[in-house]
Coordinates of C-alpha atoms in Angstrom, one line a residue:
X1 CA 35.5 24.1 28.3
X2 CA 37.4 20.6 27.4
X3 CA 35.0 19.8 31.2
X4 CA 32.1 20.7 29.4
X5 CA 32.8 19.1 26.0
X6 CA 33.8 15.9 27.9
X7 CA 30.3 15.8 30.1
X8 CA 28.5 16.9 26.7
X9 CA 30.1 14.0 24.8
X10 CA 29.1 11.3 27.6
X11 CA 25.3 13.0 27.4
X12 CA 25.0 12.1 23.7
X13 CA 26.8 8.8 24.2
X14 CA 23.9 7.9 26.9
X15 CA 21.1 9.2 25.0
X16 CA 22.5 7.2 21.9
X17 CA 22.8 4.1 23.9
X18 CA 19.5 4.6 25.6
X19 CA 18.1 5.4 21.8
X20 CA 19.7 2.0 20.1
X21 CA 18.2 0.2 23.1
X22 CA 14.7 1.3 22.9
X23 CA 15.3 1.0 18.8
X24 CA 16.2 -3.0 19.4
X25 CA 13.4 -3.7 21.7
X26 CA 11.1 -2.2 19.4
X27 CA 13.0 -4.1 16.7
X28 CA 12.7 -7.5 18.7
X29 CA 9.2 -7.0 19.1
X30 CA 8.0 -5.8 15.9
X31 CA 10.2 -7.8 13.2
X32 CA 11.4 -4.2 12.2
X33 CA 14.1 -1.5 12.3
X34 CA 11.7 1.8 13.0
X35 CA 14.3 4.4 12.2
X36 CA 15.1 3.1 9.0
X37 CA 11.7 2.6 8.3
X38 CA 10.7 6.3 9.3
X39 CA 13.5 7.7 7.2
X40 CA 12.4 5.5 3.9
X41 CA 8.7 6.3 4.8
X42 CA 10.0 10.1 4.9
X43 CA 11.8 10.5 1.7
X44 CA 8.9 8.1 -0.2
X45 CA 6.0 10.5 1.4
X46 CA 8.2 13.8 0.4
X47 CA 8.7 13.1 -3.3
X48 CA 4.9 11.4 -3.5
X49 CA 3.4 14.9 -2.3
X50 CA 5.8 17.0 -4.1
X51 CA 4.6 15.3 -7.4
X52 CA 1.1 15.6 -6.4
X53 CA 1.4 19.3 -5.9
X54 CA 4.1 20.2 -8.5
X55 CA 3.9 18.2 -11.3
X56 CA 1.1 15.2 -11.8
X57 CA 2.9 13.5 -14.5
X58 CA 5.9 12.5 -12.0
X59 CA 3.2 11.0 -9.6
X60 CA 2.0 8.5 -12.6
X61 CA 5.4 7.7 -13.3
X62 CA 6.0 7.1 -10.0
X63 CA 3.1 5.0 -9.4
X64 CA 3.6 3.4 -12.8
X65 CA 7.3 2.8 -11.4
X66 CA 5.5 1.4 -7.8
X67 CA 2.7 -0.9 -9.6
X68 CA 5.5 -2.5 -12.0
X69 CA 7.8 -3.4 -9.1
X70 CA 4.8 -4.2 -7.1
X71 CA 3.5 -6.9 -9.8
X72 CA 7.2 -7.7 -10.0
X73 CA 7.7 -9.5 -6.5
X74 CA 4.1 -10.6 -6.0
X75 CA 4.7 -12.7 -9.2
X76 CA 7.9 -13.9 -7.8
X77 CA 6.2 -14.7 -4.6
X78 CA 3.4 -17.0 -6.3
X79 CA 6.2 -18.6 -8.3
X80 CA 7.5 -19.5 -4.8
X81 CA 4.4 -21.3 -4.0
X82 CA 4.2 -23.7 -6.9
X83 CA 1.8 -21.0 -9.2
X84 CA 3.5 -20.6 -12.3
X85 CA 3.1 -16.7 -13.3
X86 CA 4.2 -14.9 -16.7
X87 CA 6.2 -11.9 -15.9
X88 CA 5.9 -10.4 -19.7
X89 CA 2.2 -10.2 -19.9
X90 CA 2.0 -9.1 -16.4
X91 CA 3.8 -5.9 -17.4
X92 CA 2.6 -5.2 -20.1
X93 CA -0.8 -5.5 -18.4
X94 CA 0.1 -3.2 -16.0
X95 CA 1.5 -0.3 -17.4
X96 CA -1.5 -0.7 -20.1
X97 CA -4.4 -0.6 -17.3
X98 CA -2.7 1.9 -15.4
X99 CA -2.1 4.4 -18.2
X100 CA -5.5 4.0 -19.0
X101 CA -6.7 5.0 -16.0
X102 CA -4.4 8.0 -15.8
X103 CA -5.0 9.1 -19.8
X104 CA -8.1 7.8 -21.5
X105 CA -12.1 7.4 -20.7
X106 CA -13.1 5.4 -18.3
X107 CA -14.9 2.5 -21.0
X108 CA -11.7 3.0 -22.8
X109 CA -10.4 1.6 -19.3
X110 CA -12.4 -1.4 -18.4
X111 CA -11.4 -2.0 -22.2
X112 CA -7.7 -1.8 -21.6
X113 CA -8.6 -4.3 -18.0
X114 CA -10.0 -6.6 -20.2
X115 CA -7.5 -6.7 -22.8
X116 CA -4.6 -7.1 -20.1
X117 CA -6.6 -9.9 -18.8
X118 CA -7.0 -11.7 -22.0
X119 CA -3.1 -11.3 -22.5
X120 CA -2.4 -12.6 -19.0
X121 CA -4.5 -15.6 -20.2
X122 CA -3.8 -16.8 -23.1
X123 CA -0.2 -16.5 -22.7
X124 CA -0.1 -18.6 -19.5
X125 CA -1.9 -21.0 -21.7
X126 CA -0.3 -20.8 -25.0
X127 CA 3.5 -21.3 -22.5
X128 CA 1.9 -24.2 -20.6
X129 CA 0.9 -26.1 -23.8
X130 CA 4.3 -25.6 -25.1
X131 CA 5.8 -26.3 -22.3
X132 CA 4.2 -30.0 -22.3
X133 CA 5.3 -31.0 -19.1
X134 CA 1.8 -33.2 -17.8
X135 CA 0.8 -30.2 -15.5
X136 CA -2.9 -31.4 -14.5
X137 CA -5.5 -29.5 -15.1
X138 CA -6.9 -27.7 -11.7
X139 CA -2.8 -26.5 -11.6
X140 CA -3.3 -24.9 -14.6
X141 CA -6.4 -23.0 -13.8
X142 CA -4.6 -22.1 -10.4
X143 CA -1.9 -20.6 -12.5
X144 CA -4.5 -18.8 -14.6
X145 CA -6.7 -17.3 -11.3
X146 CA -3.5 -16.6 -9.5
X147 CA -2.5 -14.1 -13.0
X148 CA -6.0 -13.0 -13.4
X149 CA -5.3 -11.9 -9.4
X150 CA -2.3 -10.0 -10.1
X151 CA -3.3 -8.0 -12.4
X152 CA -6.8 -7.0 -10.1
X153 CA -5.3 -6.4 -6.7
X154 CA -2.0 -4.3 -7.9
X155 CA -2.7 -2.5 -11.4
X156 CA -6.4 -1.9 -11.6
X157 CA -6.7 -1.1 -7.8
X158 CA -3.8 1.3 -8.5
X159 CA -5.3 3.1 -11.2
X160 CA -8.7 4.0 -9.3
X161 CA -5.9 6.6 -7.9
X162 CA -4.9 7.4 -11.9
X163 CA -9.2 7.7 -12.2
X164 CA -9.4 10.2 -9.4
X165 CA -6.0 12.0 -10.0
X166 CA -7.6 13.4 -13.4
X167 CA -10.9 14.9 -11.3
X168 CA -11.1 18.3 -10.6
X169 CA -8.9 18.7 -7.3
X170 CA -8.5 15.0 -7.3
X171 CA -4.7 15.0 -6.5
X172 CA -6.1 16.6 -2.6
X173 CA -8.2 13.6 -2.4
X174 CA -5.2 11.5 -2.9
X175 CA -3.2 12.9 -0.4
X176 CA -5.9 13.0 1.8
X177 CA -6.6 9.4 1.6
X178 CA -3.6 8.3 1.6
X179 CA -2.8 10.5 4.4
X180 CA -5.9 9.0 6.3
X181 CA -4.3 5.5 5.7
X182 CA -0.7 6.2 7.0
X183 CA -2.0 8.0 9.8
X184 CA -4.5 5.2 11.2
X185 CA -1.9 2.6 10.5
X186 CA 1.1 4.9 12.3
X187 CA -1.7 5.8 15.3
X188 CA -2.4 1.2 15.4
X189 CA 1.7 1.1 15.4
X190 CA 1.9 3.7 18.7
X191 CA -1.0 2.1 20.2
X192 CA -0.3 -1.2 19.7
X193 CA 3.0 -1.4 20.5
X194 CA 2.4 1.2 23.9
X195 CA -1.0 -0.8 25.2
X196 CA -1.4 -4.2 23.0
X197 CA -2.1 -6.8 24.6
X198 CA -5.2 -8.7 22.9
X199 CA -4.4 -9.7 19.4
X200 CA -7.3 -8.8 16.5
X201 CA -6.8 -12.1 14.8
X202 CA -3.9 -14.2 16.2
X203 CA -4.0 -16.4 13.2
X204 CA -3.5 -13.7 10.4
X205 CA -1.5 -11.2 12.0
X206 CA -0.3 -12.0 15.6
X207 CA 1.2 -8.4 16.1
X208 CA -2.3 -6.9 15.2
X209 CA -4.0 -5.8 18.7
X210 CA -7.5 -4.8 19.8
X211 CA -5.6 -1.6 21.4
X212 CA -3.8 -1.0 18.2
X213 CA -7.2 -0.9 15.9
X214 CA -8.6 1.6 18.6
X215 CA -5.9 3.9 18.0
X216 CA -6.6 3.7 14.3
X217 CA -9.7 4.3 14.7
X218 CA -9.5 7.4 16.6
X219 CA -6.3 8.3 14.5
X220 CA -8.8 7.9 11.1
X221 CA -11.1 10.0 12.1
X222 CA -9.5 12.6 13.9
X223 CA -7.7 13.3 10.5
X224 CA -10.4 12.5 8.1
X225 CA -12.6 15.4 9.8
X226 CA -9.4 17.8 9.8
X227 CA -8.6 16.7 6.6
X228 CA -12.3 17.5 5.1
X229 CA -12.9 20.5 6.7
X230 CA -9.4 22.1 5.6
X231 CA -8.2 20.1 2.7
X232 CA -11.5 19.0 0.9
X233 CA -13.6 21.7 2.2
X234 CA -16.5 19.1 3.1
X235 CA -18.4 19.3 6.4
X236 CA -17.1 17.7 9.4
X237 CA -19.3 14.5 9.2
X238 CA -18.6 14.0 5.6
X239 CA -14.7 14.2 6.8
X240 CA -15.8 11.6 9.1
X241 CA -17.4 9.3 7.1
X242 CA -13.8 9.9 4.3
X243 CA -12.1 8.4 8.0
X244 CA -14.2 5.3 8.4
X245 CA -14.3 4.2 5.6
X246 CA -10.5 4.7 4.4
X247 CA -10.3 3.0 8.0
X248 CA -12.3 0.0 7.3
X249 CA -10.4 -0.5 3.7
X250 CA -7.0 0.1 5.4
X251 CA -7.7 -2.9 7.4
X252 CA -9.3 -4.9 5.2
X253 CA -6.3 -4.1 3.2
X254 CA -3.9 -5.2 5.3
X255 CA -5.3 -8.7 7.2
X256 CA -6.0 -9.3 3.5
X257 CA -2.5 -8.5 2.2
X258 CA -1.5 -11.1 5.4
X259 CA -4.1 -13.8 4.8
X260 CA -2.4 -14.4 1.0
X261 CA 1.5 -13.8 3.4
X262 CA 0.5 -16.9 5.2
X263 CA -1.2 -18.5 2.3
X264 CA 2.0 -18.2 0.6
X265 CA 3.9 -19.3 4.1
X266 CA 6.4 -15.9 3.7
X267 CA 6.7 -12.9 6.2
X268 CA 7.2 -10.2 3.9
X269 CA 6.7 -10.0 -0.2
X270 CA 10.3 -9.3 -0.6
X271 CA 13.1 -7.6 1.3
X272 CA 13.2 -3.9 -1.6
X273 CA 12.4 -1.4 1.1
X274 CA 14.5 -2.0 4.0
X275 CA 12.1 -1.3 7.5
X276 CA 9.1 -2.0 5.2
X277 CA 9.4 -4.8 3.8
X278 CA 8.3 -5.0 -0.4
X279 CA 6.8 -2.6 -2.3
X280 CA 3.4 -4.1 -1.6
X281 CA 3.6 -4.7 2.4
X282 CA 3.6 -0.8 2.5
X283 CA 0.7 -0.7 -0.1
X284 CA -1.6 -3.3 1.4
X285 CA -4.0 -0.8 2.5
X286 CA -3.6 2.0 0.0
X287 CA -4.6 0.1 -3.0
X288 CA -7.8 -0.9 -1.8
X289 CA -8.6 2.4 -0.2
X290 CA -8.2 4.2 -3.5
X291 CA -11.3 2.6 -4.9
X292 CA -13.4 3.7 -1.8
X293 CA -11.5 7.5 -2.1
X294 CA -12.7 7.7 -5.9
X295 CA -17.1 6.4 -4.4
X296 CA -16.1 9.5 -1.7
X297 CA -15.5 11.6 -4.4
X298 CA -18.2 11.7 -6.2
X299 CA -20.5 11.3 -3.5
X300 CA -19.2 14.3 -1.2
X301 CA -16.9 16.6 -3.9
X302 CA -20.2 18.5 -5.0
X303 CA -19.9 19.5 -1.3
X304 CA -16.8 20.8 -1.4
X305 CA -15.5 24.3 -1.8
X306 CA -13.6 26.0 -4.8

């Protein structure tokens, strides 16, 4: 037995040494530590789904929570770059246009954008004239786009989701997009990192391959048809079509998300989710993909079954 125990012990110490190895490699060649980033991913995708079939008022907390953090470091990463950003107004105009999308009509909503907007705005303005410092002009408006931006790409993309959480079954077509998105960005991951060898575009994203995007593409729609027929009870092709397009807005998404990265000259938005990155490197191709899930949903829910 103590022969046994001894030859089992030296077994686990090889397969743990092989493990760290292959983890480090990975590691060296993708910026990243995968098994921290698998458990985080794990534990975020656990309670996300158990809200969204449980109890929908802890998914819009929880994206309220994930929006406000989200504005949160992409302010402090334009700060970084010379853009002078208002933290105040930006939270108060994202917890306004995202509880609008989750709680009133949807004029009541472009109302509350608005009104955010015009906060974001005018307080930039009001602060830089007393602030008198001989900031020239086109700075200022930079300031002014760069806070108008904020409030677009992370609340009011956001609360498309909040729009098509209140729809009949519309907390399935979450998780299914969303599920469409992780699973074409894990199948670019495998692929990439297994077969890449022709980056997509070098001067965005250099770890972005060809092979990688073919994986995602097959990944998509393989679980956009599965996904429609079993989740969404759509046909097959309409499952398809949920997989291209979640595809194609993933992507965009993401070399977007990048393009402002390099813009800004950072590698990640901030160091909050250990394996990941910040809160928005993980939802570069969610947000815009939630706007495209809500046009699906209307044009393919009649379709679908009780």
């Amino acid at each position: 037995m103590r022969t046994a125990r001894t030859e089992f012990e030296q077994h686990v110490a090889h397969a743990r040494a092989e493990f760290e190895e292959a983890n480090e490699r990975i590691k060296k060649r993708t910026g990243r530590d995968l098994i921290l980033a698998i458990l985080i991913g794990v534990g975020i995708g656990a309670v996300a789904l158990g809200s969204l079939i449980f109890i929908k008022w802890v998914f819009i907390l929880l994206a309220l929570g994930v929006v406000v953090l989200g504005v949160v470091e992409f302010s402090r990463a334009l700060r970084g770059s010379d853009r002078r950003i208002d933290l105040v107004p930006q939270i108060i105009a994202a917890v306004v246009v995202l509880l609008s999308g989750a709680f009133l009509e949807l004029w009541l909503h472009w109302v509350a954008l608005f009104a955010g907007l015009a906060v974001v705005v005018v307080w930039r303005l009001i602060a830089q004239m007393a602030a008198a410092d001989g900031r020239r002009y086109n700075a200022v408006t930079s300031d002014v786009l760069a806070g108008t931006f904020v409030v677009f790409y992370v609340p009011f993309l956001a609360s498309m989701a909040m729009v098509l959480l209140r729809q009949d079954r519309g907390e399935w077509w979450i998780l299914a997009f969303i599920a469409v998105a992780v699973v074409a960005d894990t199948a670019a991951y495998a692929a990439g990192l297994t077969f890449g060898k022709h980056p997509m575009a070098p001067r965005i994203s250099p770890n972005k391959t060809w092979e990688g995007f073919a994986g995602a593409v097959v990944g998509a729609i393989a679980a956009g048809v599965l996904l429609g027929i079993f989740l969404l009870g759509v046909p097959w092709w309409a499952g398809a079509i949920l997989g291209a397009v979640i595809l194609g807005t993933a992507t965009t998404g993401d070399l977007g998300e990048s393009m402002v990265k390099r813009d800004l000259g950072i590698k990640d938005m901030s160091s909050w989710l250990p394996g990941h990155g910040g809160v928005l490197d993980r939802l570069d191709s969610i947000l815009p993909s939630a706007t495209a899930a809500l046009a699906l949903y209307y044009l393919f829910a009649p379709m679908g079954a009780a």
